[in-house]
């Protein structure tokens, strides 16, 4: 029997579950069993739990909290949420305290509450046995429980992760001997979405504890302490935000009835503002609770309003019609699409836009674009210039909005409208709130509070794999729903025809019989002399006549001579300005990249990938990453330019080992991309079809991506068309048509 059973439960997609598990498994005290609550085996949390169980025999996943409580065999049980971290040495300190004092039914743990974003941590620790009812003010995560005590009292496990008041109240009533360990044991990260149950459920829990207390002999001091702790939680809920005055009124009146019915003899509310609020609650006086938070926010609202007016005046942007448009009815058949801050018709929004016009023709679809990129928009796409009066009209009235980044802060989310965050890549680098520990990146990101307000607009978030679902839920905490449908832009890798691939290569100027290597490095958040660290001309020369390199720089670096300073000798084609990344990937027989998310999309093609990680250590420590790419790569890894050239000279770029690495990578990161992602999005969002009516995801082993067109060892080649149109031919220097050409 282990000394401790630690039950760890996720919230939603379990975006921080791995961090909580790491903090437990890294403890110096090892006599433990760890029981992560996995939910469905194929859920993101289930996959995380299964991965840990495969690596550590102490990890035994359970399907639910109830199942976890039944499975626990340790002498003491701890309950952690994915937002909780065990401090180093915590379990050793808990074990030492229990041995020193002879044990306890409940051992309170020294802990701190960490605000989800700004503010100072709140510390709490007790020298000895804590005041009666102290646990009610914290949560199940703030104590270690003797398992035999829990079983004897029928308290096997908290009902759910938001039943803290009911659970801790019942534990407080039943506990015989309590104690505390002063050492910091738990770092509890307060959830952005709020903690504790919904108000009605909170009063249900309060009533259940009070009814339970009525059947137990309690002295006046203990009864009063428990009663005060329970109604302190009720007062806090009454003073918080509410969806309607009627809902607050009903809550306060019910709380008042419970207060008057169960008030212990001799109980007196505390002095000061806290006691005043409790007296008002006892009398069911609800208007005051509505006024209290409003009074505190009045100055903040006026200050914020003045700031917005000044900023708009400075920018001189024509936003004045926006307020008027917001008063007009929502257009139920209007959808707005945008990609990369208005850079054009691209990425996931463009793919959904194309599917919407086919599957939901009754919905009018418009695409947002910057004025300077308007000339590159397809002629058959209705375009609206960002910042124009028409822009503010469609943003105010559209029922549906799709974006792969975020709309500006001034855009309001109207009730009944639907926003889909499509994202624009699978995350290797840290995103959202996960950037906070990386100072340089966090400073460039700007206000994380503003970012979270933009996240609050999301109704749906697209994922192409369980890894993305897990990351998005932790990096962008919100109440949106995850759509694990795949990335619509990747549909083309399964629906394109071989002759289309050959035509793209001809348009780009790829000579027949050459193997095309796409070189696509990513953006760095730190200074880097790319030309000095990677001599592209020398690399092209070392490859020999059988290869041609397609150079695609990151869009943040568009126009930079550093990456495109190589001599174009017919072995290099600059495709940076080409709008369709999917076309470039289809044309390439293999990919060379560093840490760009393009590798996750390209893996759908099941073509060779080489990772050139010459500054991995700097990138990892400066930018932050979610996994060790060098340990789990999609193909060979090189650290120097000579190593990269040798990989192609030896054929290792496309050998059996390369294929095996790619297969494992595809299994993890190409889970939902099967060619029908855009259709799923349109049917679910625009047509309102339920999940079971959508096309199921085709298993990976049953998918057939379009094959490469050039010579790749071990892969079938696609024959070129008889003749390419003359208008699509290019010069020997490898120039490409103007950006946006089709």
XYZ file of C-alpha atoms in Angstrom, residues 4-651:
648
model
C -0.034 8.697 -0.675
C -2.617 8.491 -3.453
C -2.683 11.716 -5.466
C -5.804 12.141 -7.596
C -5.377 14.738 -10.356
C -8.432 15.935 -12.269
C -8.411 17.982 -15.501
C -10.694 20.870 -16.398
C -12.150 20.662 -19.873
C -9.440 19.643 -22.327
C -6.770 19.369 -19.641
C -4.413 22.006 -20.978
C -2.338 22.027 -17.781
C -2.719 18.413 -16.708
C 0.832 17.532 -17.683
C 2.244 20.329 -15.521
C 0.348 19.074 -12.473
C 1.474 15.492 -13.077
C 5.078 16.593 -13.531
C 5.003 18.383 -10.170
C 3.818 15.176 -8.459
C 6.164 12.750 -10.181
C 9.158 15.016 -9.530
C 8.708 14.770 -5.746
C 11.648 13.435 -3.767
C 9.205 11.269 -1.783
C 8.402 8.384 -4.118
C 6.034 6.082 -2.178
C 3.001 7.242 -4.130
C 0.400 6.297 -6.676
C -0.845 8.952 -9.089
C -4.381 8.688 -10.441
C -5.128 11.137 -13.257
C -8.801 11.397 -14.184
C -8.756 10.787 -17.916
C -12.391 10.917 -19.034
C -12.746 9.241 -22.424
C -9.604 7.300 -23.433
C -9.272 9.262 -26.700
C -9.858 12.681 -25.114
C -6.886 15.071 -24.824
C -6.722 14.450 -21.064
C -7.011 10.706 -21.671
C -4.105 10.736 -24.103
C -1.960 12.738 -21.683
C -2.770 10.317 -18.850
C -2.038 7.298 -21.045
C 1.327 8.754 -22.009
C 2.354 9.180 -18.385
C 1.100 5.716 -17.475
C 3.259 4.216 -20.234
C 6.351 5.938 -18.821
C 5.792 5.526 -15.075
C 4.221 2.513 -13.345
C 3.049 4.717 -10.471
C 0.522 6.410 -12.791
C -2.818 4.591 -12.943
C -5.491 6.572 -14.873
C -9.146 6.406 -13.839
C -12.188 7.256 -15.983
C -13.854 9.587 -13.442
C -13.445 11.218 -10.049
C -15.658 8.564 -8.490
C -13.571 5.840 -10.088
C -10.381 7.524 -8.916
C -11.631 7.614 -5.334
C -12.527 3.937 -5.451
C -9.169 3.010 -6.990
C -7.070 4.870 -4.412
C -5.168 2.560 -2.069
C -2.817 4.974 -0.274
C -2.874 5.625 3.446
C -3.546 9.300 2.679
C -5.278 10.876 -0.311
C -4.596 14.247 -1.929
C -6.846 15.855 -4.538
C -5.298 18.171 -7.095
C -6.744 19.918 -10.114
C -4.713 20.549 -13.229
C -4.292 24.137 -11.981
C -2.490 22.921 -8.859
C 1.217 22.266 -8.471
C 2.930 20.384 -5.666
C 5.886 22.425 -4.449
C 9.260 20.616 -4.396
C 9.604 18.583 -1.201
C 5.891 18.852 -0.376
C 5.195 15.140 0.104
C 8.331 14.661 2.191
C 7.181 17.491 4.481
C 3.661 16.023 4.731
C 5.020 12.578 5.593
C 7.358 14.031 8.221
C 4.535 15.986 9.879
C 2.250 12.954 9.988
C 4.950 10.809 11.576
C 5.816 13.539 14.041
C 2.248 13.982 15.292
C 0.987 10.417 14.955
C -1.340 11.167 12.055
C -4.614 13.049 11.587
C -7.906 12.633 9.773
C -7.240 15.835 7.849
C -3.865 17.541 7.461
C -4.142 21.106 6.164
C -1.407 22.015 3.704
C 0.472 25.263 3.516
C -0.516 26.802 0.188
C -0.675 29.889 -1.937
C -3.291 31.080 -4.397
C -1.802 32.391 -7.606
C -3.965 34.852 -9.572
C -4.584 33.693 -13.122
C -2.760 36.780 -14.428
C -2.010 39.866 -12.318
C -1.757 40.298 -8.560
C 0.235 39.016 -5.609
C -0.062 35.401 -4.415
C -2.102 34.855 -1.253
C -0.332 32.646 1.285
C -2.014 30.638 4.034
C -0.434 28.281 6.552
C -1.143 27.270 10.152
C 1.284 26.493 12.959
C -0.875 23.744 14.447
C -4.484 22.513 14.198
C -6.284 25.149 12.080
C -9.446 26.968 13.126
C -12.591 24.911 12.700
C -14.083 25.491 9.265
C -10.854 26.805 7.741
C -10.911 24.154 5.009
C -14.317 25.375 3.818
C -12.667 28.638 2.764
C -10.151 26.835 0.554
C -10.877 23.612 -1.292
C -10.274 19.894 -1.483
C -6.771 20.587 -2.848
C -5.661 22.238 0.411
C -5.415 19.117 2.576
C -4.309 15.501 2.805
C -6.988 13.054 4.013
C -6.643 9.745 5.809
C -8.255 7.275 3.418
C -9.847 5.104 6.120
C -11.506 8.226 7.532
C -12.950 9.130 4.114
C -14.220 5.611 3.484
C -15.754 5.361 6.948
C -17.648 8.620 6.457
C -18.731 7.770 2.910
C -16.577 10.581 1.512
C -14.689 8.627 -1.115
C -14.093 11.559 -3.494
C -15.377 15.069 -4.198
C -18.477 14.910 -6.355
C -16.806 17.037 -9.034
C -14.165 19.742 -9.316
C -16.683 22.486 -8.431
C -18.196 20.835 -5.355
C -15.594 22.163 -2.932
C -18.065 23.780 -0.514
C -20.162 20.645 -0.117
C -17.128 18.386 0.130
C -15.078 20.479 2.520
C -18.088 21.274 4.657
C -18.851 17.569 5.078
C -15.184 16.826 5.822
C -15.044 19.590 8.413
C -18.081 18.170 10.182
C -16.789 14.599 10.246
C -13.098 15.115 10.998
C -11.989 14.117 14.445
C -8.343 15.069 14.592
C -6.966 17.780 12.340
C -3.504 19.204 11.982
C -1.471 21.360 9.604
C 1.910 21.492 7.936
C 3.290 24.993 7.642
C 5.618 24.269 4.724
C 4.395 25.480 1.318
C 2.948 22.358 -0.301
C 0.451 23.442 -2.970
C 0.513 26.281 -5.462
C -3.097 26.734 -6.527
C -3.581 28.682 -9.750
C -6.959 30.380 -9.673
C -8.931 29.612 -12.798
C -9.736 32.520 -15.063
C -13.253 31.188 -15.631
C -13.939 31.425 -11.912
C -14.056 28.755 -9.254
C -16.718 27.047 -7.254
C -20.175 25.962 -8.393
C -22.886 28.004 -10.043
C -24.887 30.024 -7.478
C -27.835 27.613 -7.355
C -25.499 24.642 -6.949
C -23.594 26.531 -4.233
C -26.750 26.922 -2.155
C -27.583 23.257 -2.742
C -24.187 22.365 -1.254
C -24.608 24.805 1.646
C -28.030 23.362 2.435
C -26.698 19.776 2.291
C -23.921 20.611 4.771
C -26.323 22.413 7.123
C -28.747 19.482 7.026
C -25.849 17.139 7.784
C -24.770 19.360 10.668
C -28.270 19.303 12.149
C -27.850 15.588 12.864
C -24.533 15.988 14.705
C -23.911 17.317 18.205
C -21.765 20.435 17.765
C -20.751 22.942 20.403
C -21.668 26.567 19.763
C -18.158 27.573 18.698
C -17.776 24.873 16.057
C -21.325 25.334 14.764
C -20.820 29.076 14.452
C -17.476 28.732 12.677
C -18.905 26.318 10.120
C -22.034 28.430 9.607
C -19.979 31.594 9.137
C -17.664 29.958 6.608
C -20.551 28.634 4.534
C -22.369 31.957 4.368
C -19.191 33.883 3.667
C -19.120 31.918 0.401
C -22.765 32.796 -0.205
C -22.114 36.514 0.394
C -19.215 36.469 -2.066
C -21.422 34.846 -4.705
C -24.227 37.352 -4.135
C -21.850 40.280 -4.680
C -20.388 38.846 -7.913
C -21.554 39.308 -11.518
C -25.002 37.992 -12.420
C -26.767 37.344 -15.730
C -29.910 39.163 -14.593
C -31.329 41.041 -11.571
C -34.000 38.363 -11.219
C -31.410 35.619 -10.795
C -29.576 37.588 -8.092
C -32.856 38.330 -6.313
C -33.813 34.638 -6.237
C -30.369 33.671 -4.911
C -30.363 36.253 -2.108
C -33.893 35.378 -1.011
C -33.119 31.656 -0.866
C -29.850 32.303 0.974
C -31.736 34.439 3.480
C -34.231 31.655 4.155
C -31.407 29.159 4.706
C -29.653 31.593 7.024
C -32.715 32.149 9.189
C -33.620 28.456 9.292
C -30.164 27.135 10.269
C -28.610 29.991 12.265
C -26.969 28.447 15.356
C -27.982 29.752 18.740
C -25.736 32.601 19.810
C -24.233 33.186 16.353
C -23.266 36.798 15.725
C -22.085 38.183 12.382
C -18.584 39.667 12.436
C -18.019 43.401 12.700
C -17.400 45.719 9.771
C -18.385 45.478 6.116
C -18.324 41.679 6.126
C -20.854 41.523 8.908
C -23.030 44.151 7.218
C -23.223 42.115 4.044
C -24.098 39.003 6.022
C -26.953 40.841 7.794
C -28.282 42.080 4.453
C -28.156 38.551 3.083
C -29.991 37.240 6.135
C -32.820 39.678 5.447
C -32.930 38.915 1.720
C -32.037 42.500 0.742
C -30.831 41.967 -2.837
C -30.625 45.533 -4.346
C -27.625 46.398 -2.177
C -25.634 43.471 -3.548
C -26.253 44.734 -7.064
C -25.026 48.209 -6.111
C -21.887 47.177 -4.237
C -19.813 45.902 -7.182
C -21.208 48.603 -9.477
C -20.050 51.373 -7.155
C -16.554 49.965 -7.083
C -16.365 49.789 -10.871
C -17.810 53.209 -11.684
C -14.496 55.065 -11.678
C -12.848 52.285 -13.713
C -15.588 52.449 -16.357
C -15.311 56.214 -16.784
C -11.522 56.012 -16.962
C -11.660 53.261 -19.555
C -14.241 55.157 -21.618
C -12.134 58.321 -21.601
C -9.083 56.307 -22.672
C -10.951 54.721 -25.583
C -12.178 58.108 -26.816
C -8.677 59.587 -26.683
C -7.153 56.635 -28.506
C -9.741 56.831 -31.261
C -9.157 60.562 -31.689
C -5.400 60.018 -31.955
C -5.753 57.309 -34.561
C -8.401 59.186 -36.520
C -10.065 55.952 -37.569
C -13.695 56.164 -38.768
C -15.252 54.180 -35.939
C -18.069 56.581 -35.231
C -20.594 54.630 -37.396
C -19.862 51.413 -35.484
C -22.073 52.289 -32.506
C -24.946 53.029 -34.866
C -24.462 49.765 -36.772
C -24.507 47.886 -33.482
C -28.075 49.071 -32.950
C -29.214 47.467 -36.192
C -30.369 43.821 -36.219
C -27.863 41.034 -36.634
C -27.889 39.690 -40.195
C -28.566 35.976 -39.687
C -27.137 35.131 -43.120
C -23.916 37.141 -43.091
C -20.498 35.582 -42.420
C -17.219 37.509 -42.194
C -13.816 35.904 -42.763
C -10.332 37.239 -42.056
C -6.791 35.837 -42.069
C -3.479 37.186 -40.778
C -4.781 40.665 -39.887
C -6.281 41.205 -43.339
C -3.359 39.953 -45.434
C -5.648 38.319 -47.952
C -7.593 35.202 -48.903
C -5.545 32.557 -47.092
C -5.268 29.815 -44.502
C -8.145 28.148 -42.672
C -10.620 31.035 -43.083
C -10.174 30.888 -46.870
C -10.754 27.126 -46.916
C -13.933 27.463 -44.827
C -15.018 30.381 -47.016
C -14.762 28.220 -50.146
C -16.718 25.393 -48.506
C -19.375 27.800 -47.212
C -20.128 29.111 -50.690
C -20.709 25.549 -51.861
C -22.513 24.001 -48.878
C -24.306 27.059 -47.447
C -25.037 29.325 -50.428
C -27.783 31.113 -48.478
C -25.080 32.622 -46.242
C -23.457 35.710 -47.724
C -19.712 35.443 -47.173
C -17.356 38.436 -47.227
C -13.599 38.464 -46.738
C -11.686 41.232 -44.939
C -8.495 42.537 -46.528
C -6.042 45.387 -46.094
C -6.283 48.028 -48.801
C -2.752 47.346 -50.043
C -3.597 43.644 -50.508
C -6.928 44.223 -52.235
C -5.461 43.736 -55.719
C -4.449 40.183 -54.842
C -7.909 39.030 -53.805
C -9.692 36.523 -56.085
C -12.145 38.293 -58.365
C -15.097 36.141 -57.308
C -14.657 36.886 -53.580
C -16.584 39.777 -52.051
C -13.933 41.833 -50.241
C -14.241 44.513 -47.570
C -11.314 46.799 -46.752
C -10.257 46.720 -43.097
C -11.004 50.032 -41.361
C -13.544 51.240 -43.915
C -17.099 52.225 -43.062
C -18.286 49.010 -44.697
C -15.881 47.083 -42.469
C -17.515 48.416 -39.314
C -20.953 47.636 -40.713
C -20.236 43.974 -41.456
C -18.386 43.544 -38.149
C -21.400 44.929 -36.296
C -24.047 42.929 -38.111
C -22.493 39.579 -39.054
C -23.979 36.502 -37.432
C -20.768 34.516 -38.033
C -17.122 35.544 -37.884
C -14.057 33.442 -38.695
C -10.460 34.465 -38.029
C -7.110 32.719 -37.671
C -5.822 35.444 -35.331
C -7.988 37.912 -33.384
C -10.065 40.895 -34.340
C -9.042 44.227 -32.861
C -10.128 45.185 -29.361
C -12.782 47.650 -30.536
C -14.866 44.845 -32.075
C -17.765 43.839 -29.833
C -19.239 40.379 -29.523
C -22.997 40.748 -29.844
C -25.389 38.294 -28.164
C -26.372 35.491 -30.497
C -23.400 35.870 -32.821
C -20.905 33.062 -33.380
C -17.136 33.441 -33.592
C -14.855 30.620 -34.781
C -11.144 30.827 -33.969
C -9.504 28.725 -36.657
C -5.860 29.281 -35.553
C -3.045 29.049 -38.101
C -0.818 26.227 -36.998
C -0.073 23.467 -34.513
C 1.887 24.945 -31.604
C 5.479 23.993 -30.937
C 6.383 27.343 -29.407
C 4.612 28.652 -26.314
C 1.404 30.579 -26.949
C -0.979 32.845 -25.049
C -0.638 32.790 -21.273
C 2.078 30.160 -21.571
C 4.364 32.938 -22.845
C 4.303 34.742 -19.486
C 7.521 33.145 -18.071
C 9.444 34.181 -21.204
C 10.001 37.863 -20.644
C 11.130 38.972 -24.075
C 8.211 37.251 -25.764
C 5.720 38.403 -23.135
C 6.838 42.024 -23.547
C 6.298 41.826 -27.301
C 2.875 40.237 -26.857
C 1.476 43.237 -24.995
C -1.468 43.112 -22.611
C -2.435 39.582 -21.672
C -5.599 40.998 -20.144
C -6.532 42.373 -23.552
C -5.709 39.033 -25.125
C -8.051 37.240 -22.745
C -10.843 39.713 -23.489
C -10.434 38.806 -27.136
C -10.526 35.114 -26.233
C -13.858 35.731 -24.523
C -15.361 36.314 -27.973
C -14.594 32.770 -29.083
C -17.441 30.293 -29.366
C -15.423 27.595 -31.125
C -11.735 26.767 -31.410
C -10.455 24.488 -34.175
C -7.913 21.741 -33.523
C -6.046 19.492 -35.925
C -4.814 17.107 -33.208
C -5.250 16.392 -29.470
C -1.974 18.191 -28.731
C -3.460 21.441 -30.060
C -6.656 20.987 -28.071
C -4.640 20.552 -24.898
C -2.448 23.574 -25.617
C -5.293 25.909 -26.603
C -7.268 25.108 -23.441
C -4.317 26.057 -21.232
C -2.886 28.947 -23.240
C -6.272 30.560 -23.939
C -8.565 29.727 -20.995
C -12.174 30.417 -21.884
C -15.644 28.945 -22.202
C -15.463 28.128 -25.917
C -15.966 24.657 -27.402
C -13.155 22.718 -29.064
C -13.908 21.469 -32.574
C -11.534 18.607 -33.287
C -12.267 18.646 -37.015
C -8.802 19.198 -38.514
C -7.463 22.316 -40.218
C -9.500 23.210 -43.314
C -6.439 24.525 -45.150
C -4.943 21.019 -45.021
C -7.875 19.523 -46.930
C -6.032 20.159 -50.191
C -3.320 17.691 -49.286
C -5.927 14.958 -49.711
C -8.189 16.428 -52.374
C -5.668 17.855 -54.863
C -5.134 15.899 -58.089
C -1.697 14.801 -59.303
C -2.010 16.916 -62.443
C -2.707 19.940 -60.266
C 0.567 19.354 -58.403
C 2.463 19.124 -61.682
C 0.876 22.356 -62.899
C 1.876 24.185 -59.718
C 5.472 23.057 -60.174
C 5.448 24.270 -63.754
C 4.060 27.635 -62.683
C 6.771 28.004 -60.049
C 9.475 27.080 -62.522
C 10.585 23.766 -61.008
C 12.571 21.990 -63.748
C 11.303 18.554 -64.724
C 13.186 15.695 -63.106
C 14.421 17.844 -60.180
C 13.669 17.113 -56.535
C 12.159 20.260 -54.992
C 13.148 21.007 -51.389
C 11.017 23.557 -49.555
C 13.155 25.579 -47.114
C 10.792 27.317 -44.656
C 12.461 28.763 -41.532
C 10.408 30.447 -38.833
C 10.542 33.829 -37.147
C 12.851 34.422 -34.168
C 12.063 36.622 -31.172
C 15.747 37.473 -30.816
C 18.437 38.937 -33.121
C 19.806 36.415 -35.575
C 22.111 36.923 -38.555
C 20.457 34.376 -40.818
C 22.697 35.009 -43.808
C 25.782 34.677 -41.624
C 24.620 31.450 -39.981
C 23.233 29.712 -43.054
C 24.830 30.237 -46.476
C 21.928 29.371 -48.727
C 23.928 29.741 -51.930
C 26.589 27.334 -50.685
C 23.924 24.849 -49.594
C 22.243 24.951 -53.012
C 25.600 24.365 -54.670
C 26.393 21.428 -52.394
C 23.100 19.732 -53.268
C 24.040 19.257 -56.892
C 22.055 19.405 -60.107
C 19.341 17.009 -58.992
C 17.771 19.435 -56.508
C 16.112 22.837 -56.525
C 15.329 24.800 -53.336
C 12.044 26.646 -52.830
C 12.686 29.436 -50.301
C 9.739 30.540 -48.215
C 10.511 33.046 -45.474
C 8.139 33.728 -42.573
C 5.532 36.381 -43.410
C 6.898 38.598 -40.623
C 10.171 38.699 -42.584
C 8.634 39.520 -45.973
C 10.986 41.871 -47.771
C 14.016 41.046 -45.630
C 17.140 40.588 -47.768
C 18.811 38.434 -45.108
C 17.055 35.180 -46.005
C 16.891 35.840 -49.716
C 20.421 37.130 -50.297
C 21.603 33.903 -51.892
C 22.621 33.944 -55.528
C 19.795 32.643 -57.665
C 21.635 30.312 -59.993
C 18.667 28.325 -61.160
C 18.828 26.113 -58.051
C 16.861 28.525 -55.888
C 13.293 29.769 -56.355
C 11.961 32.421 -53.979
C 8.327 31.606 -53.227
C 7.973 33.838 -50.178
C 5.481 36.176 -51.842
C 3.220 33.381 -53.093
C -0.067 33.676 -51.229
C -1.011 30.009 -51.087
C 1.269 28.125 -48.702
C -0.590 24.953 -49.629
C 0.531 25.312 -53.265
C 4.163 25.535 -52.200
C 3.847 22.451 -50.003
C 2.161 20.485 -52.775
C 4.978 21.414 -55.142
C 7.735 20.350 -52.740
C 9.044 16.799 -52.584
C 10.545 17.332 -49.122
C 10.609 19.991 -46.412
C 13.543 21.585 -44.596
C 12.518 23.697 -41.637
C 13.634 24.604 -38.161
C 10.774 25.186 -35.723
C 8.040 26.384 -38.071
C 4.551 24.995 -37.629
C 4.558 24.241 -41.353
C 6.075 20.855 -40.451
C 2.817 19.724 -38.832
C 0.786 20.583 -41.926
C 3.346 19.198 -44.370
C 3.420 15.896 -42.466
C -0.052 15.217 -43.884
C 1.589 14.714 -47.285
C 3.745 11.924 -45.843
C 6.800 13.304 -47.625
C 10.291 13.586 -46.092
C 10.986 16.312 -43.513
C 14.397 17.402 -42.245
C 14.719 19.588 -39.133
C 17.671 21.994 -39.192
C 17.996 23.063 -35.534
C 21.217 25.071 -35.442
C 20.011 27.318 -32.561
C 17.593 24.984 -30.776
C 18.948 25.693 -27.293
C 18.541 29.455 -27.709
C 15.110 29.128 -29.281
C 13.892 26.719 -26.580
C 15.114 28.894 -23.714
C 14.035 32.217 -25.239
C 10.720 31.327 -26.861
C 9.648 28.303 -24.857
C 8.373 25.079 -26.436
C 5.749 22.462 -25.615
C 7.844 19.406 -26.372
C 11.396 18.446 -27.237
C 11.406 18.524 -31.028
C 14.866 16.982 -31.206
C 13.658 13.958 -29.224
C 10.431 13.569 -31.260
C 11.278 14.875 -34.747
C 9.424 14.190 -38.008
C 12.691 13.167 -39.687
C 16.472 13.593 -39.488
C 17.795 16.457 -37.329
C 20.883 18.501 -38.222
C 22.708 21.128 -36.164
C 25.188 22.493 -38.732
C 25.045 23.324 -42.407
C 27.552 20.603 -43.224
C 25.355 18.041 -41.440
C 22.372 19.225 -43.468
C 24.237 18.841 -46.747
C 25.435 15.387 -45.682
C 21.870 14.217 -44.991
C 20.946 14.851 -48.619
C 24.235 13.561 -50.016
C 23.840 10.244 -48.174
C 20.123 9.799 -48.863
